[in-house]
Amino acid sequence: MTSQQGASASIEAGNEALLRTLPFGDTQDFADAERGFVAALTPGVVKNAAGEVVWDIDAYSFLDGECPPTVNPSLWRQSQLCVKQGLFEVTDGIFQIRGFDLSNMTLVEGDIGVIVIDPLISEETAAVGLALYREHRGDRPVAGVIYSHSHIDHFGGVKGVTTEEEVAAGRCPIIAPVGFTEHAVEENVYAGTAMARRAAYMYGAALPRGPKGAVGAGLGPTNSIGTPTLISPTVYIDHTGQTVTVDGVTIEFQMTPGTEAPSEMNFYFPDRRALCMAENATHTLHNLLTLRGALVRDPHVWAKYLTQAINRYAARTDVVFASHHWPTWGTDRLTEFLSVQRDLYGYLHDQTLRALNQGVTGIEIAEDFPLPPAVVNSWSTHGYYGSVSHNVKAIYQRYMGWFDGNPATLWQHPPVASARRHVEFMGGADEAIAKARKVYADGDFRWAAQVLNYVIFADPDNAEAKALQADTLEQLGYGAENGTWRNFFLMGAYELRNGNVGTPLATSSADISAALSVEQVFDALALRVDGPRAWDAKIVIDWRITDSGTVHRTELRNGLLVHFDIEGDLPPAAATFALTEADLRAALLGGQDLAKMISDGRVTLEGDPTELAELVGYLDAPDPDFAIVTP
């Protein structure tokens, strides 16, 4: 098996050039990232109950040194900042746990307890973070939890800081923006399998930590791999200006739907003159379309909400902090920080629209998209997590879709069929590989990757092509300023050399599945119907939900599972099941034996039991190990 290579001469030269052109003498971010340090986790390792490591920040200790040729020096700098870990004081009564996960956990002290903001991804990392806080600030009870938005790195660790019982008893309200639960579960269930597989690439799940492997994801080091949990919110925020008081702490909320998440909010602490920007203003250009997959975000409304935050809060704020990275102190500095972030997203949107209205396609716009000098000169706008390249393409996709308007691209062959034709036109695999070796030697790695991809998709067993492609993707990774691009390139190289690693990262969990509404349960089921096999099936089943007294009908017809709450009189169904919402989820998504549930009396059945068996027979299972760099 081919081993990892060093940096090529062209990549090394390019990285050295950045050292001379970027403002590395500006060390303000390092001062801010270290300000307020209280204590670190020693050792920086978190384990689960079985003794398995779910987080290891010490694995990134190699970052304490000079940047090697195999890492873009701008990304190296960002990674050095992101691995600073421990408990930090933000301002009087506000602390952050940083470097315990991809995200930060913030703790706001109240009259007797502490409010937890965004409890990380995993129950285990959140619990250790809270323990470190309590070690230095006292054993304060958790008086409330705030989810700033609907991504798993901002709620997954909630059971590490509180319990269902505390929440149910009213001792710990869970506060979230309206729409939180629907978006949180949909993202992790509807397309969860595909997203999780691609997330393994995005966060470099299988990569060794080191100068030739994973150095960070730009937004944080990587994500923890502990137990994701969810406790449903008890208080929903639905309008800007809404104020809630928890444990004597007054919090004013700003709704920002459609920005970094479909359900998101910023919030202000007037008594502390502190503003939390959730994930709407961090020290990087964020994603408009994350590489793992998601709905395309709206940079136009993102910029408008940043303007609103500036106008509404900046003049009365001394510190701004977020759920990633480090705070910014001082009214003037934080106002400029928020303004530059606003200018970045607004400029990306407006200039992409200007170009597409002149007939320029997304890939063409992205290839030559200079940013204003004042934006470029701010470290916070660099593409460590999102990038100008893929964000511009995302904006084009948001408005124009996948088609570039050229009829020649309207009905192209799919990848394998296209690859075989390309390779034949090139003169065969041997000729294509020979030419790819030349462009590799010339440093044109982008073209080499494209040519070799044709060969691999035309001939998946071509070991020579796969070995050279691994070397090629590796060089592209070594030169990438963007942490997730680096991880994608290096993960591609890793799998070409070592085989498919599958999906080591889980975004769904029992808690997330338990939060699905009845509507969402059947939405998820409908996505698994093998349409062509079910074309001729006609199956009607009613589901009487005993908790709510509603009856939900499912009807399989023309390969589509239609479902709806019954209102009025309809012809009778072939079968009717009566059960609770929890048992519905357990039977249809949780793998529990429905026949046993019926015999145990948990579920009652009227009508023909074979109807459901036939329906289940038309379902297929998602594949968490699908190929990415091979057909």
Coordinates of C-alpha atoms in Angstrom, one line a residue, residues 5-14 436-453 468-480 489:
Q5 CA 3.9 11.6 0.5
G6 CA 5.6 14.8 1.5
A7 CA 4.6 18.1 0.1
S8 CA 5.4 18.6 -3.5
A9 CA 7.7 21.5 -4.6
S10 CA 4.7 23.5 -5.9
I11 CA 2.6 23.1 -2.8
E12 CA 5.6 23.9 -0.5
A13 CA 6.3 27.0 -2.5
G14 CA 2.7 28.1 -2.4
A436 CA -2.0 12.5 -15.4
R437 CA 1.6 11.8 -14.1
K438 CA 2.9 14.7 -16.2
V439 CA 0.3 17.2 -14.9
Y440 CA 0.9 15.9 -11.4
A441 CA 4.6 16.6 -11.8
D442 CA 3.8 20.1 -13.2
G443 CA 1.7 20.8 -10.0
D444 CA -1.7 20.9 -11.8
F445 CA -3.3 18.7 -9.1
R446 CA -6.8 19.9 -9.9
W447 CA -6.6 18.6 -13.4
A448 CA -4.8 15.4 -12.4
A449 CA -7.6 14.6 -9.9
Q450 CA -10.2 15.1 -12.6
V451 CA -8.5 12.9 -15.1
L452 CA -7.7 10.1 -12.6
N453 CA -11.3 10.2 -11.3
L468 CA -1.7 8.3 -8.1
Q469 CA -5.1 9.7 -7.2
A470 CA -4.3 9.3 -3.5
D471 CA -1.1 11.2 -4.0
T472 CA -2.9 13.9 -5.9
L473 CA -5.7 14.4 -3.4
E474 CA -3.0 14.5 -0.7
Q475 CA -1.3 17.4 -2.3
L476 CA -4.5 19.3 -2.7
G477 CA -5.1 18.7 1.0
Y478 CA -1.6 20.0 1.9
G479 CA -2.3 23.3 0.1
A480 CA -5.9 23.9 1.4
F489 CA -9.0 15.5 0.2

